[in-house]
Amino acid sequence: MGRSPCCAKEGLNRGAWSAREDRTLTSYINTHGEGKWRDLPQKAGLKRCGKSCRLRWLNYLRPDIKRGNISKEEEELIIRLHKLLGNRWSLIAGRLPGRTDNEVKNYWNTYLSKKLQGKTSQNQLNRTKDKNPEGHPSSVEQVPQAKALKSTTSHVIRTRAVRCTKVILPQQQGNQMMNTHNLDGKSLPPPLAPIRVMDDTSTSNFMMDFDIDDLFISDVLNSDFLEVRCDGVHHATDHECGNNSNSCSDYPFSAHEMLEDSPNEAMFEPNEEALELKKLCSFLDSEEEWMESQ
DNA sequence: AATTCTTCCAACCGCCAAGTT
DNA sequence: AAACTTGGCGGTTGGAAGAAT
């Protein structure tokens, strides 16, 4: 079936965004919100493709974006998640508050992949390419030091990224988790009933009979950690689809939200984010052990 | 100082899946 | 069910900037 271009290409600006365009887009989105990307350029008075606007906003203009200065904890997490997930940049980025998939991907391609291959020169490692949000070189040098990495063998869970439209979740559990979704083990809710999910894309045997409770993913990560798709057919839980189903948009447990947008946000001190990342790393340790035992 | 080489990353592209008509 | 739209993803690339010669 044919696919029309997202917008007419004629007369549109391409390439780097000007400060004026950035202001226009930011102002429009602040007023009208995200979405409707196709119509946005015209309404906002931008000579850009909607797709380009979306990308610019998501990767650069969003207020919650962190840029540069990828911490050691974040780097470690990227490596671990990449080991588990492969090039699933959006999933990986979803676990790094304020980081975009593009940034993680670039960081991997330009730095980490070389580092993992042991081919990174000291020169590269010491480069000062960190930039501030305006794209100017920053005076703060935070490029991490090279360090020996243990193994590069991969346990990649290769699932197709699919849109999660429904999450089968009993109301009570949802409420429990909403009230306790920090990563402090002491305040986690009681163990949830195992939710057995199936991946209808069948791209990974690992996904079959995957028991979330074994990994306490629902406590630590959100349900789309493995891009689980519960569509009312492929589920085998105590719960049934239907009126009790929560749509994805209602599902409040992405790690990003847990760390950044949580209703309990006030309880996080500035440095606790790093703490949370460390906890996530601990989780990944147990995750890897579990997978090796399979 | 001028030129060439290297690196980085913002932006683009094509594709896919879900949603809508 | 088919046709189409929309949003999202990962791979790739071009240009800017810094490093090397």
Tab-separated table of C-alpha atoms (C1' of nucleotides) in Angstrom:
chain	number	residue	atom	x	y	z
A	1	MET	CA	0.000	0.000	0.000
A	2	GLY	CA	1.214	3.418	-0.767
A	3	ARG	CA	2.421	5.849	1.731
A	4	SER	CA	2.210	9.536	1.190
A	5	PRO	CA	5.036	11.685	2.454
A	6	CYS	CA	4.425	13.177	5.842
A	7	CYS	CA	4.345	16.558	4.218
A	8	ALA	CA	5.198	18.264	0.989
A	9	LYS	CA	8.920	18.746	0.707
A	10	GLU	CA	8.810	21.827	-1.458
A	11	GLY	CA	9.700	25.089	0.171
A	12	LEU	CA	10.551	23.559	3.513
A	13	ASN	CA	13.598	24.372	5.530
A	14	ARG	CA	16.066	21.608	6.086
A	15	GLY	CA	19.174	21.136	8.114
A	16	ALA	CA	20.060	22.862	11.316
A	17	TRP	CA	17.346	24.680	13.197
A	18	SER	CA	17.663	28.365	13.833
A	19	ALA	CA	17.119	29.848	17.261
A	20	ARG	CA	14.016	31.518	15.931
A	21	GLU	CA	12.554	28.250	14.739
A	22	ASP	CA	13.336	26.712	18.104
A	23	ARG	CA	11.524	29.504	19.884
A	24	THR	CA	8.551	29.206	17.587
A	25	LEU	CA	8.268	25.485	18.079
A	26	THR	CA	8.775	25.676	21.823
A	27	SER	CA	6.252	28.421	22.176
A	28	TYR	CA	3.681	26.557	20.113
A	29	ILE	CA	4.089	23.320	22.024
A	30	ASN	CA	4.022	25.082	25.356
A	31	THR	CA	0.712	26.555	24.361
A	32	HIS	CA	-0.913	23.705	22.503
A	33	GLY	CA	0.919	20.651	23.740
A	34	GLU	CA	2.642	17.872	21.835
A	35	GLY	CA	1.111	15.766	19.127
A	36	LYS	CA	-0.579	16.410	15.802
A	37	TRP	CA	2.838	16.750	14.309
A	38	ARG	CA	1.558	16.764	10.784
A	39	ASP	CA	-0.461	19.907	11.289
A	40	LEU	CA	1.906	21.548	13.689
A	41	PRO	CA	4.265	23.262	11.235
A	42	GLN	CA	1.473	25.047	9.444
A	43	LYS	CA	-0.277	26.073	12.620
A	44	ALA	CA	2.920	27.173	14.246
A	45	GLY	CA	4.125	28.955	11.151
A	46	LEU	CA	7.168	26.789	10.644
A	47	LYS	CA	8.513	25.810	7.260
A	48	ARG	CA	9.425	22.387	8.485
A	49	CYS	CA	8.180	18.882	8.070
A	50	GLY	CA	6.114	17.664	11.019
A	51	LYS	CA	8.458	14.810	11.511
A	52	SER	CA	11.344	17.219	11.745
A	53	CYS	CA	9.465	19.256	14.360
A	54	ARG	CA	8.785	16.164	16.398
A	55	LEU	CA	12.409	15.123	16.297
A	56	ARG	CA	13.632	18.573	17.181
A	57	TRP	CA	11.298	18.755	20.137
A	58	LEU	CA	11.945	15.262	21.445
A	59	ASN	CA	15.681	15.294	20.997
A	60	TYR	CA	16.541	18.840	21.772
A	61	LEU	CA	13.903	21.267	22.959
A	62	ARG	CA	12.004	19.320	25.577
A	63	PRO	CA	12.506	21.006	28.932
A	64	ASP	CA	13.443	17.810	30.745
A	65	ILE	CA	16.313	16.936	28.465
A	66	LYS	CA	19.733	16.493	29.939
A	67	ARG	CA	22.594	17.043	27.596
A	68	GLY	CA	26.188	15.950	27.777
A	69	ASN	CA	27.935	14.898	30.951
A	70	ILE	CA	26.870	11.297	30.804
A	71	SER	CA	27.754	10.022	34.221
A	72	LYS	CA	29.657	6.882	35.010
A	73	GLU	CA	26.462	5.340	36.354
A	74	GLU	CA	24.598	6.178	33.199
A	75	GLU	CA	27.388	4.825	31.067
A	76	GLU	CA	27.444	1.597	32.979
A	77	LEU	CA	23.717	1.327	32.609
A	78	ILE	CA	23.882	1.917	28.880
A	79	ILE	CA	26.439	-0.844	28.511
A	80	ARG	CA	24.404	-3.254	30.573
A	81	LEU	CA	21.161	-2.465	28.868
A	82	HIS	CA	22.775	-2.709	25.477
A	83	LYS	CA	24.105	-6.074	26.440
A	84	LEU	CA	20.585	-7.145	27.265
A	85	LEU	CA	18.607	-5.347	24.629
A	86	GLY	CA	20.930	-4.673	21.742
A	87	ASN	CA	20.342	-1.573	19.688
A	88	ARG	CA	17.023	-0.808	21.284
A	89	TRP	CA	17.956	2.766	21.863
A	90	SER	CA	14.540	4.009	22.818
A	91	LEU	CA	14.227	1.324	25.446
A	92	ILE	CA	17.673	2.047	26.776
A	93	ALA	CA	17.067	5.769	26.773
A	94	GLY	CA	13.810	5.179	28.583
A	95	ARG	CA	15.816	4.001	31.541
A	96	LEU	CA	18.010	7.062	31.543
A	97	PRO	CA	16.035	10.021	32.777
A	98	GLY	CA	16.391	12.994	30.493
A	99	ARG	CA	18.353	11.143	27.862
A	100	THR	CA	17.088	10.663	24.346
A	101	ASP	CA	17.457	7.615	22.187
A	102	ASN	CA	19.422	9.687	19.713
A	103	GLU	CA	21.872	10.799	22.338
A	104	VAL	CA	22.333	7.308	23.688
A	105	LYS	CA	22.758	5.976	20.189
A	106	ASN	CA	25.301	8.627	19.321
A	107	TYR	CA	27.143	8.086	22.551
A	108	TRP	CA	27.296	4.401	21.856
A	109	ASN	CA	28.356	4.744	18.252
A	110	THR	CA	30.968	7.367	18.816
A	111	TYR	CA	32.331	6.374	22.160
A	112	LEU	CA	31.166	3.222	23.857
A	113	SER	CA	31.405	0.859	20.917
A	114	LYS	CA	35.004	1.889	20.415
A	115	LYS	CA	35.670	1.660	24.080
A	116	LEU	CA	34.236	-1.834	24.211
A	117	GLN	CA	36.442	-2.834	21.338
A	118	GLY	CA	39.401	-1.430	23.199
A	119	LYS	CA	40.232	0.732	20.260
A	120	THR	CA	39.567	4.067	21.796
A	121	SER	CA	42.636	6.172	21.913
A	122	GLN	CA	43.369	8.279	24.931
A	123	ASN	CA	42.915	11.191	22.637
A	124	GLN	CA	39.386	10.181	21.883
A	125	LEU	CA	38.603	9.501	25.494
A	126	ASN	CA	39.839	12.885	26.525
A	127	ARG	CA	37.945	14.758	23.930
A	128	THR	CA	35.898	17.619	25.171
A	129	LYS	CA	32.883	17.505	22.991
A	130	ASP	CA	30.412	18.091	25.687
A	131	LYS	CA	27.996	20.758	24.719
A	132	ASN	CA	25.493	22.928	26.439
A	133	PRO	CA	21.912	23.132	25.211
A	134	GLU	CA	22.798	25.868	22.771
A	135	GLY	CA	25.169	23.518	21.061
A	136	HIS	CA	28.275	25.365	22.074
A	137	PRO	CA	31.207	23.558	23.502
A	138	SER	CA	31.068	23.434	27.239
A	139	SER	CA	33.976	24.234	29.432
A	140	VAL	CA	33.072	21.370	31.705
A	141	GLU	CA	34.916	18.224	30.818
A	142	GLN	CA	33.134	15.123	31.921
A	143	VAL	CA	34.172	12.500	29.431
A	144	PRO	CA	34.590	9.351	31.460
A	145	GLN	CA	37.883	7.584	31.698
A	146	ALA	CA	38.448	4.388	29.848
A	147	LYS	CA	38.217	1.310	31.933
A	148	ALA	CA	38.555	-2.336	31.314
A	149	LEU	CA	35.278	-3.991	30.558
A	150	LYS	CA	34.622	-7.507	31.469
A	151	SER	CA	32.773	-9.330	28.780
A	152	THR	CA	31.133	-8.197	25.629
A	153	THR	CA	29.149	-11.342	25.182
A	154	SER	CA	25.575	-10.493	24.665
A	155	HIS	CA	22.302	-11.652	26.076
A	156	VAL	CA	20.369	-9.569	23.695
A	157	ILE	CA	16.660	-9.828	24.031
A	158	ARG	CA	15.618	-9.136	20.537
A	159	THR	CA	12.032	-8.169	20.481
A	160	ARG	CA	10.374	-6.013	17.974
A	161	ALA	CA	9.459	-2.646	19.384
A	162	VAL	CA	5.724	-2.570	19.200
A	163	ARG	CA	3.287	-0.036	20.391
A	164	CYS	CA	1.797	-1.069	23.672
A	165	THR	CA	-1.871	-0.372	23.526
A	166	LYS	CA	-3.136	-2.135	26.555
A	167	VAL	CA	-1.649	-3.346	29.744
A	168	ILE	CA	-3.517	-5.938	31.663
A	169	LEU	CA	-3.284	-4.839	35.199
A	170	PRO	CA	-5.649	-5.299	38.049
A	171	GLN	CA	-6.771	-2.011	39.472
A	172	GLN	CA	-5.523	-2.832	42.909
A	173	GLN	CA	-2.018	-3.522	41.754
A	174	GLY	CA	-1.993	-0.358	39.786
A	175	ASN	CA	-2.951	1.606	42.822
A	176	GLN	CA	-0.400	-0.146	44.952
A	177	MET	CA	2.331	0.616	42.563
A	178	MET	CA	1.284	4.177	42.095
A	179	ASN	CA	1.671	4.725	45.766
A	180	THR	CA	4.995	3.002	46.133
A	181	HIS	CA	6.860	3.288	42.938
A	182	ASN	CA	10.176	4.422	44.197
A	183	LEU	CA	13.068	2.023	43.983
A	184	ASP	CA	13.649	1.681	47.644
A	185	GLY	CA	13.360	-2.014	48.326
A	186	LYS	CA	11.885	-1.395	51.736
A	187	SER	CA	8.952	0.458	50.404
A	188	LEU	CA	8.117	-1.782	47.487
A	189	PRO	CA	4.674	-3.267	47.420
A	190	PRO	CA	4.083	-6.897	48.301
A	191	PRO	CA	5.050	-9.283	45.524
A	192	LEU	CA	2.631	-9.149	42.692
A	193	ALA	CA	0.885	-12.121	41.316
A	194	PRO	CA	2.937	-13.387	38.417
A	195	ILE	CA	1.782	-11.907	35.181
A	196	ARG	CA	2.598	-14.218	32.381
A	197	VAL	CA	2.882	-12.482	29.117
A	198	MET	CA	3.473	-13.614	25.619
A	199	ASP	CA	5.113	-11.890	22.750
A	200	ASP	CA	2.938	-12.308	19.743
A	201	THR	CA	5.671	-11.163	17.452
A	202	SER	CA	7.451	-14.400	18.279
A	203	THR	CA	10.809	-12.888	17.659
A	204	SER	CA	12.266	-14.177	20.848
A	205	ASN	CA	11.822	-17.469	22.529
A	206	PHE	CA	12.884	-15.769	25.659
A	207	MET	CA	9.685	-13.868	25.710
A	208	MET	CA	7.574	-16.962	25.794
A	209	ASP	CA	6.364	-17.747	29.245
A	210	PHE	CA	8.282	-14.862	30.547
A	211	ASP	CA	7.419	-14.431	34.154
A	212	ILE	CA	7.582	-10.847	35.153
A	213	ASP	CA	7.564	-11.606	38.806
A	214	ASP	CA	10.770	-13.574	38.489
A	215	LEU	CA	12.451	-10.406	37.492
A	216	PHE	CA	10.401	-8.065	39.604
A	217	ILE	CA	10.310	-5.943	36.555
A	218	SER	CA	6.975	-4.559	37.486
A	219	ASP	CA	8.525	-3.158	40.607
A	220	VAL	CA	11.636	-1.768	39.067
A	221	LEU	CA	10.988	-1.156	35.450
A	222	ASN	CA	7.867	-0.509	33.547
A	223	SER	CA	5.905	-3.063	31.631
A	224	ASP	CA	7.431	-2.189	28.334
A	225	PHE	CA	10.865	-3.218	29.505
A	226	LEU	CA	10.501	-6.026	27.064
A	227	GLU	CA	7.984	-4.200	24.957
A	228	VAL	CA	5.314	-6.521	26.123
A	229	ARG	CA	2.168	-6.309	24.163
A	230	CYS	CA	-0.952	-7.357	25.915
A	231	ASP	CA	-3.742	-7.039	23.454
A	232	GLY	CA	-6.556	-8.900	25.060
A	233	VAL	CA	-5.694	-12.118	23.298
A	234	HIS	CA	-2.188	-12.917	24.270
A	235	HIS	CA	-2.298	-12.949	27.955
A	236	ALA	CA	-2.560	-15.686	30.481
A	237	THR	CA	-2.973	-14.041	33.768
A	238	ASP	CA	-5.523	-14.047	36.513
A	239	HIS	CA	-6.797	-10.931	34.897
A	240	GLU	CA	-8.965	-10.465	31.905
A	241	CYS	CA	-8.961	-7.789	29.339
A	242	GLY	CA	-11.932	-5.562	29.112
A	243	ASN	CA	-13.252	-2.979	31.430
A	244	ASN	CA	-10.504	-3.470	33.927
A	245	SER	CA	-7.735	-3.014	31.412
A	246	ASN	CA	-5.616	0.012	31.750
A	247	SER	CA	-4.518	1.663	28.607
A	248	CYS	CA	-0.876	2.348	28.105
A	249	SER	CA	-1.404	6.023	28.625
A	250	ASP	CA	-2.803	5.294	32.034
A	251	TYR	CA	0.119	3.174	32.980
A	252	PRO	CA	2.337	5.200	35.200
A	253	PHE	CA	5.418	3.118	35.752
A	254	SER	CA	8.092	3.866	33.214
A	255	ALA	CA	11.474	4.173	34.828
A	256	HIS	CA	11.650	7.617	33.413
A	257	GLU	CA	8.498	8.599	35.161
A	258	MET	CA	9.572	6.828	38.278
A	259	LEU	CA	12.746	8.834	38.389
A	260	GLU	CA	11.614	12.088	36.896
A	261	ASP	CA	7.914	12.574	36.763
A	262	SER	CA	6.855	10.649	39.751
A	263	PRO	CA	4.057	11.960	41.903
A	264	ASN	CA	6.531	11.243	44.668
A	265	GLU	CA	9.082	13.352	42.926
A	266	ALA	CA	9.496	15.560	45.918
A	267	MET	CA	11.034	12.733	47.840
A	268	PHE	CA	14.007	12.565	45.482
A	269	GLU	CA	16.995	14.617	46.415
A	270	PRO	CA	19.160	15.776	43.525
A	271	ASN	CA	21.747	13.037	43.987
A	272	GLU	CA	19.238	10.305	44.424
A	273	GLU	CA	18.969	9.928	40.711
A	274	ALA	CA	22.447	8.479	40.641
A	275	LEU	CA	21.441	6.286	43.510
A	276	GLU	CA	18.488	5.023	41.579
A	277	LEU	CA	20.697	4.262	38.625
A	278	LYS	CA	22.957	2.224	40.861
A	279	LYS	CA	19.980	0.280	42.065
A	280	LEU	CA	18.986	-0.287	38.507
A	281	CYS	CA	22.459	-1.624	37.837
A	282	SER	CA	22.049	-4.019	40.730
A	283	PHE	CA	18.825	-5.130	39.211
A	284	LEU	CA	20.586	-5.755	35.929
A	285	ASP	CA	23.168	-7.865	37.718
A	286	SER	CA	20.474	-10.149	39.000
A	287	GLU	CA	18.847	-10.030	35.615
A	288	GLU	CA	22.000	-11.283	33.929
A	289	GLU	CA	22.437	-14.011	36.500
A	290	TRP	CA	18.911	-15.103	35.955
A	291	MET	CA	19.356	-15.266	32.227
A	292	GLU	CA	22.581	-17.202	32.527
A	293	SER	CA	20.808	-19.711	34.683
A	294	GLN	CA	18.223	-20.364	31.999
B	1	DA	C1'	48.559	30.279	8.755
B	2	DA	C1'	46.702	27.057	5.683
B	3	DT	C1'	45.315	22.663	4.614
B	4	DT	C1'	43.912	18.028	5.512
B	5	DC	C1'	42.171	14.578	8.495
B	6	DT	C1'	39.211	12.898	12.132
B	7	DT	C1'	35.446	12.921	15.173
B	8	DC	C1'	30.976	13.971	16.685
B	9	DC	C1'	26.135	14.609	16.573
B	10	DA	C1'	21.853	16.820	14.804
B	11	DA	C1'	18.990	15.768	11.407
B	12	DC	C1'	17.270	12.989	7.820
B	13	DC	C1'	15.445	8.762	5.795
B	14	DG	C1'	12.972	4.565	5.222
B	15	DC	C1'	10.455	1.366	7.408
B	16	DC	C1'	7.065	-0.514	10.611
B	17	DA	C1'	2.948	-1.085	13.502
B	18	DA	C1'	-1.099	0.833	15.543
B	19	DG	C1'	-4.927	3.637	14.902
B	20	DT	C1'	-8.558	5.635	12.038
B	21	DT	C1'	-11.775	6.038	8.310
C	1	DA	C1'	-10.987	-5.814	5.067
C	2	DA	C1'	-8.666	-2.293	2.753
C	3	DA	C1'	-6.732	2.094	2.447
C	4	DC	C1'	-4.703	5.547	4.608
C	5	DT	C1'	-2.637	8.406	8.558
C	6	DT	C1'	0.174	9.004	12.400
C	7	DG	C1'	3.769	8.327	15.522
C	8	DG	C1'	7.852	6.024	16.544
C	9	DC	C1'	12.176	3.528	15.763
C	10	DG	C1'	16.930	2.491	14.222
C	11	DG	C1'	20.405	3.265	10.642
C	12	DT	C1'	22.859	6.571	8.161
C	13	DT	C1'	24.916	10.906	6.760
C	14	DG	C1'	26.552	15.728	6.078
C	15	DG	C1'	28.491	19.506	8.055
C	16	DA	C1'	30.751	21.740	11.858
C	17	DA	C1'	34.526	21.837	14.784
C	18	DG	C1'	38.749	20.353	16.617
C	19	DA	C1'	43.241	18.012	15.917
C	20	DA	C1'	47.101	17.003	13.259
C	21	DT	C1'	50.328	18.041	9.765
